Amino acid sequence: MATLRLGDTAPDFTAVTSEGTLNFYEYLGDSWGILFSHPADFTPVCTTELGTAAKFKDEFEKRNVKMIALSVDGAASHLEWIKDINETQHTEVNFPIIADVERKVSDLYDMIHPNADSTLTVRSVFIIDPDKKIKLTLTYPASTGRNFYELLRVIDSLQLTANHKVATPANWKNGEKVVVSPSIPTEEAKGIFTKGVEEIKPYLRLTPDPTS
């Protein structure tokens, strides 16, 4: 099984979820997607993550991103677990959770790392663009919860850089200055980025966020 890399097409699948059987591509439609896996139901870190994801749904929707989670337990278990998530995290889970009892999706996306655990999925994250290309992968150990603020920041960067000839510097946040693509000469950049180009080095030029 080949490891999925950036730029690869995200594999399609049909699976049972907490919201019924769905096809991944049909579910995403022309949206961006975020697929994230969980080691098992009724686990403490996962419970906080899914509750947080539910609270962030409006922010993802603003960015045209659909969420879908995965756990290797069954749909009936998911539905019982969702009750606990809603109760303890003071929210309502509002996106599907894939029931991957046979590990089909986990194997398709290489979510099981035998040297970490031979049966449980690691905390994988895949961000997928509307063309179904994988734009970002993150892998956390089972013991470390994800930072959903970082996932929003990454999506903001991916969407900005997909439409403009810029990159985002370290710790960049939406609305801050961005880096002019190194492939654009400075004089040409000044014509493209009318808000101004700050040349720190010939290869390091900053410009205000072109969308702000």
mmCIF file of C-alpha atoms in Angstrom:
data_model
loop_
_atom_site.group_PDB
_atom_site.id
_atom_site.type_symbol
_atom_site.label_atom_id
_atom_site.label_comp_id
_atom_site.label_asym_id
_atom_site.label_seq_id
_atom_site.Cartn_x
_atom_site.Cartn_y
_atom_site.Cartn_z
ATOM 1 C CA MET A 1 0.000 0.000 0.000
ATOM 2 C CA ALA A 2 1.472 3.343 -1.059
ATOM 3 C CA THR A 3 1.585 6.201 1.406
ATOM 4 C CA LEU A 4 -0.612 9.127 0.418
ATOM 5 C CA ARG A 5 1.400 12.241 -0.358
ATOM 6 C CA LEU A 6 0.600 15.893 -0.932
ATOM 7 C CA GLY A 7 -0.931 16.379 -4.365
ATOM 8 C CA ASP A 8 -2.241 12.815 -4.554
ATOM 9 C CA THR A 9 -5.909 12.265 -5.268
ATOM 10 C CA ALA A 10 -7.772 11.433 -2.053
ATOM 11 C CA PRO A 11 -9.217 7.915 -2.390
ATOM 12 C CA ASP A 12 -12.987 7.738 -2.688
ATOM 13 C CA PHE A 13 -15.003 5.336 -0.532
ATOM 14 C CA THR A 14 -18.531 4.513 0.556
ATOM 15 C CA ALA A 15 -19.006 3.840 4.260
ATOM 16 C CA VAL A 16 -21.555 3.547 7.032
ATOM 17 C CA THR A 17 -21.496 6.606 9.300
ATOM 18 C CA SER A 18 -23.349 8.002 12.283
ATOM 19 C CA GLU A 19 -25.560 9.784 9.719
ATOM 20 C CA GLY A 20 -26.169 6.791 7.447
ATOM 21 C CA THR A 21 -24.278 5.380 4.463
ATOM 22 C CA LEU A 22 -22.505 7.999 2.393
ATOM 23 C CA ASN A 23 -20.079 8.293 -0.478
ATOM 24 C CA PHE A 24 -17.096 10.486 0.340
ATOM 25 C CA TYR A 25 -16.910 12.340 -2.972
ATOM 26 C CA GLU A 26 -20.667 12.929 -3.043
ATOM 27 C CA TYR A 27 -20.566 14.186 0.528
ATOM 28 C CA LEU A 28 -17.822 16.688 -0.282
ATOM 29 C CA GLY A 29 -19.361 17.860 -3.562
ATOM 30 C CA ASP A 30 -17.472 21.001 -4.605
ATOM 31 C CA SER A 31 -16.382 21.809 -1.036
ATOM 32 C CA TRP A 32 -13.041 21.461 0.647
ATOM 33 C CA GLY A 33 -12.912 18.577 3.103
ATOM 34 C CA ILE A 34 -11.236 17.679 6.367
ATOM 35 C CA LEU A 35 -11.048 13.991 7.307
ATOM 36 C CA PHE A 36 -9.745 13.195 10.765
ATOM 37 C CA SER A 37 -9.439 9.854 12.537
ATOM 38 C CA HIS A 38 -9.800 8.799 16.147
ATOM 39 C CA PRO A 39 -8.272 5.756 17.873
ATOM 40 C CA ALA A 40 -11.555 4.537 19.384
ATOM 41 C CA ASP A 41 -14.948 5.536 20.760
ATOM 42 C CA PHE A 42 -15.400 6.498 24.404
ATOM 43 C CA THR A 43 -11.841 7.757 24.757
ATOM 44 C CA PRO A 44 -11.134 10.998 26.606
ATOM 45 C CA VAL A 45 -8.997 12.962 24.128
ATOM 46 C CA CYS A 46 -11.254 12.037 21.200
ATOM 47 C CA THR A 47 -14.295 13.160 23.149
ATOM 48 C CA THR A 48 -12.810 16.631 23.590
ATOM 49 C CA GLU A 49 -11.756 16.762 19.930
ATOM 50 C CA LEU A 50 -15.136 15.873 18.479
ATOM 51 C CA GLY A 51 -16.834 18.344 20.790
ATOM 52 C CA THR A 52 -14.383 21.032 19.678
ATOM 53 C CA ALA A 53 -14.900 20.134 16.018
ATOM 54 C CA ALA A 54 -18.659 20.558 16.454
ATOM 55 C CA LYS A 55 -18.126 24.009 17.977
ATOM 56 C CA PHE A 56 -15.884 24.958 15.039
ATOM 57 C CA LYS A 57 -18.334 23.844 12.357
ATOM 58 C CA ASP A 58 -19.509 27.385 11.581
ATOM 59 C CA GLU A 59 -15.907 28.498 11.051
ATOM 60 C CA PHE A 60 -15.248 25.603 8.691
ATOM 61 C CA GLU A 61 -18.485 26.301 6.815
ATOM 62 C CA LYS A 62 -17.438 29.945 6.304
ATOM 63 C CA ARG A 63 -14.437 28.506 4.463
ATOM 64 C CA ASN A 64 -16.525 26.019 2.437
ATOM 65 C CA VAL A 65 -15.057 23.059 4.334
ATOM 66 C CA LYS A 66 -17.002 19.915 5.253
ATOM 67 C CA MET A 67 -15.862 17.810 8.186
ATOM 68 C CA ILE A 68 -15.977 14.049 8.516
ATOM 69 C CA ALA A 69 -14.464 11.968 11.299
ATOM 70 C CA LEU A 70 -13.553 8.287 11.566
ATOM 71 C CA SER A 71 -13.305 5.761 14.368
ATOM 72 C CA VAL A 72 -12.734 2.020 14.106
ATOM 73 C CA ASP A 73 -15.854 1.237 16.149
ATOM 74 C CA GLY A 74 -19.349 0.666 14.764
ATOM 75 C CA ALA A 75 -22.182 3.082 14.016
ATOM 76 C CA ALA A 76 -24.272 2.018 17.027
ATOM 77 C CA SER A 77 -21.292 2.694 19.278
ATOM 78 C CA HIS A 78 -20.790 6.076 17.605
ATOM 79 C CA LEU A 79 -24.380 7.080 18.346
ATOM 80 C CA GLU A 80 -23.994 6.228 22.031
ATOM 81 C CA TRP A 81 -20.659 8.024 22.174
ATOM 82 C CA ILE A 82 -22.153 11.130 20.557
ATOM 83 C CA LYS A 83 -24.555 11.370 23.495
ATOM 84 C CA ASP A 84 -21.560 11.538 25.841
ATOM 85 C CA ILE A 85 -19.778 14.081 23.629
ATOM 86 C CA ASN A 86 -22.839 16.326 23.538
ATOM 87 C CA GLU A 87 -23.286 16.061 27.303
ATOM 88 C CA THR A 88 -19.692 16.563 28.404
ATOM 89 C CA GLN A 89 -18.616 19.109 25.771
ATOM 90 C CA HIS A 90 -21.861 21.121 25.838
ATOM 91 C CA THR A 91 -22.434 20.946 22.102
ATOM 92 C CA GLU A 92 -24.186 18.918 19.416
ATOM 93 C CA VAL A 93 -22.098 16.753 17.083
ATOM 94 C CA ASN A 94 -23.141 18.026 13.653
ATOM 95 C CA PHE A 95 -21.064 16.041 11.154
ATOM 96 C CA PRO A 96 -20.758 12.334 10.277
ATOM 97 C CA ILE A 97 -18.437 9.885 11.998
ATOM 98 C CA ILE A 98 -17.376 6.950 9.814
ATOM 99 C CA ALA A 99 -17.803 3.482 11.317
ATOM 100 C CA ASP A 100 -14.671 1.663 10.178
ATOM 101 C CA VAL A 101 -14.937 -1.672 11.964
ATOM 102 C CA GLU A 102 -13.218 -3.551 9.123
ATOM 103 C CA ARG A 103 -10.473 -0.891 8.879
ATOM 104 C CA LYS A 104 -11.150 -0.386 5.157
ATOM 105 C CA VAL A 105 -10.939 3.408 5.190
ATOM 106 C CA SER A 106 -8.152 3.325 7.773
ATOM 107 C CA ASP A 107 -6.096 1.113 5.481
ATOM 108 C CA LEU A 108 -6.989 3.169 2.399
ATOM 109 C CA TYR A 109 -5.635 6.283 4.114
ATOM 110 C CA ASP A 110 -2.781 4.533 5.978
ATOM 111 C CA MET A 111 -4.166 5.531 9.371
ATOM 112 C CA ILE A 112 -2.880 2.490 11.273
ATOM 113 C CA HIS A 113 0.806 2.648 12.200
ATOM 114 C CA PRO A 114 1.788 -0.795 13.542
ATOM 115 C CA ASN A 115 4.798 0.438 15.480
ATOM 116 C CA ALA A 116 2.508 2.746 17.449
ATOM 117 C CA ASP A 117 -0.476 0.384 17.742
ATOM 118 C CA SER A 118 -1.435 -2.536 15.530
ATOM 119 C CA THR A 119 -5.189 -1.971 15.708
ATOM 120 C CA LEU A 120 -5.948 1.620 16.635
ATOM 121 C CA THR A 121 -5.741 4.484 14.169
ATOM 122 C CA VAL A 122 -3.382 7.334 14.841
ATOM 123 C CA ARG A 123 -4.814 10.859 14.851
ATOM 124 C CA SER A 124 -4.567 11.534 11.142
ATOM 125 C CA VAL A 125 -5.749 14.712 9.429
ATOM 126 C CA PHE A 126 -6.265 15.127 5.691
ATOM 127 C CA ILE A 127 -7.287 18.425 4.138
ATOM 128 C CA ILE A 128 -8.646 17.931 0.632
ATOM 129 C CA ASP A 129 -9.404 20.596 -1.969
ATOM 130 C CA PRO A 130 -12.460 20.695 -4.279
ATOM 131 C CA ASP A 131 -10.467 18.823 -6.952
ATOM 132 C CA LYS A 132 -10.077 15.979 -4.423
ATOM 133 C CA LYS A 133 -6.343 16.573 -4.108
ATOM 134 C CA ILE A 134 -4.656 16.145 -0.737
ATOM 135 C CA LYS A 135 -3.342 19.548 0.315
ATOM 136 C CA LEU A 136 -2.186 18.769 3.854
ATOM 137 C CA THR A 137 -1.548 15.763 6.067
ATOM 138 C CA LEU A 138 -0.896 15.771 9.798
ATOM 139 C CA THR A 139 -0.269 12.774 12.031
ATOM 140 C CA TYR A 140 -0.546 12.963 15.796
ATOM 141 C CA PRO A 141 0.036 10.151 18.285
ATOM 142 C CA ALA A 142 -3.033 8.790 20.049
ATOM 143 C CA SER A 143 -2.116 10.690 23.221
ATOM 144 C CA THR A 144 -2.029 14.192 21.696
ATOM 145 C CA GLY A 145 -5.167 16.115 20.814
ATOM 146 C CA ARG A 146 -5.303 18.319 17.757
ATOM 147 C CA ASN A 147 -5.304 22.108 17.627
ATOM 148 C CA PHE A 148 -8.363 23.176 15.623
ATOM 149 C CA TYR A 149 -7.202 26.786 15.525
ATOM 150 C CA GLU A 150 -4.175 25.545 13.605
ATOM 151 C CA LEU A 151 -6.396 23.628 11.178
ATOM 152 C CA LEU A 152 -8.367 26.805 10.459
ATOM 153 C CA ARG A 153 -5.111 28.741 10.009
ATOM 154 C CA VAL A 154 -3.822 26.142 7.548
ATOM 155 C CA ILE A 155 -7.059 26.224 5.549
ATOM 156 C CA ASP A 156 -6.895 30.018 5.386
ATOM 157 C CA SER A 157 -3.345 29.725 4.039
ATOM 158 C CA LEU A 158 -4.192 26.985 1.547
ATOM 159 C CA GLN A 159 -7.157 28.891 0.164
ATOM 160 C CA LEU A 160 -5.260 32.176 -0.044
ATOM 161 C CA THR A 161 -2.195 30.692 -1.743
ATOM 162 C CA ALA A 162 -4.351 28.698 -4.159
ATOM 163 C CA ASN A 163 -5.715 31.938 -5.599
ATOM 164 C CA HIS A 164 -2.782 34.358 -5.277
ATOM 165 C CA LYS A 165 0.953 34.159 -6.026
ATOM 166 C CA VAL A 166 1.921 34.312 -2.378
ATOM 167 C CA ALA A 167 3.030 32.105 0.490
ATOM 168 C CA THR A 168 2.377 32.551 4.197
ATOM 169 C CA PRO A 169 5.264 33.019 6.673
ATOM 170 C CA ALA A 170 5.783 31.357 10.044
ATOM 171 C CA ASN A 171 2.946 31.859 12.516
ATOM 172 C CA TRP A 172 0.920 33.735 9.880
ATOM 173 C CA LYS A 173 -2.694 34.480 10.666
ATOM 174 C CA ASN A 174 -5.475 35.544 8.330
ATOM 175 C CA GLY A 175 -5.107 39.215 7.397
ATOM 176 C CA GLU A 176 -1.378 39.508 8.152
ATOM 177 C CA LYS A 177 1.357 40.229 5.590
ATOM 178 C CA VAL A 178 2.237 37.455 3.165
ATOM 179 C CA VAL A 179 5.334 36.487 1.210
ATOM 180 C CA VAL A 180 5.528 37.259 -2.505
ATOM 181 C CA SER A 181 6.222 34.149 -4.572
ATOM 182 C CA PRO A 182 9.975 33.848 -5.295
ATOM 183 C CA SER A 183 9.196 33.229 -8.967
ATOM 184 C CA ILE A 184 7.968 36.817 -9.437
ATOM 185 C CA PRO A 185 10.613 39.536 -9.988
ATOM 186 C CA THR A 186 10.248 42.484 -7.635
ATOM 187 C CA GLU A 187 9.307 45.015 -10.336
ATOM 188 C CA GLU A 188 6.639 42.678 -11.662
ATOM 189 C CA ALA A 189 5.426 42.036 -8.107
ATOM 190 C CA LYS A 190 4.909 45.764 -7.579
ATOM 191 C CA GLY A 191 2.538 45.764 -10.529
ATOM 192 C CA ILE A 192 0.622 42.746 -9.228
ATOM 193 C CA PHE A 193 0.463 43.688 -5.554
ATOM 194 C CA THR A 194 -0.767 47.262 -5.653
ATOM 195 C CA LYS A 195 -0.866 47.593 -1.858
ATOM 196 C CA GLY A 196 2.922 47.641 -1.881
ATOM 197 C CA VAL A 197 5.895 45.298 -1.832
ATOM 198 C CA GLU A 198 8.449 45.445 0.984
ATOM 199 C CA GLU A 199 11.809 44.016 -0.110
ATOM 200 C CA ILE A 200 13.754 42.690 2.869
ATOM 201 C CA LYS A 201 16.033 40.569 0.672
ATOM 202 C CA PRO A 202 15.737 39.965 -3.076
ATOM 203 C CA TYR A 203 14.206 36.577 -2.237
ATOM 204 C CA LEU A 204 12.156 37.778 0.761
ATOM 205 C CA ARG A 205 9.437 40.274 -0.169
ATOM 206 C CA LEU A 206 6.332 40.985 1.889
ATOM 207 C CA THR A 207 2.998 42.405 0.811
ATOM 208 C CA PRO A 208 -0.305 43.029 2.615
ATOM 209 C CA ASP A 209 -2.858 40.221 2.413
ATOM 210 C CA PRO A 210 -4.344 40.702 -1.087
ATOM 211 C CA THR A 211 -7.808 39.728 0.136
ATOM 212 C CA SER A 212 -8.032 42.094 3.096
#
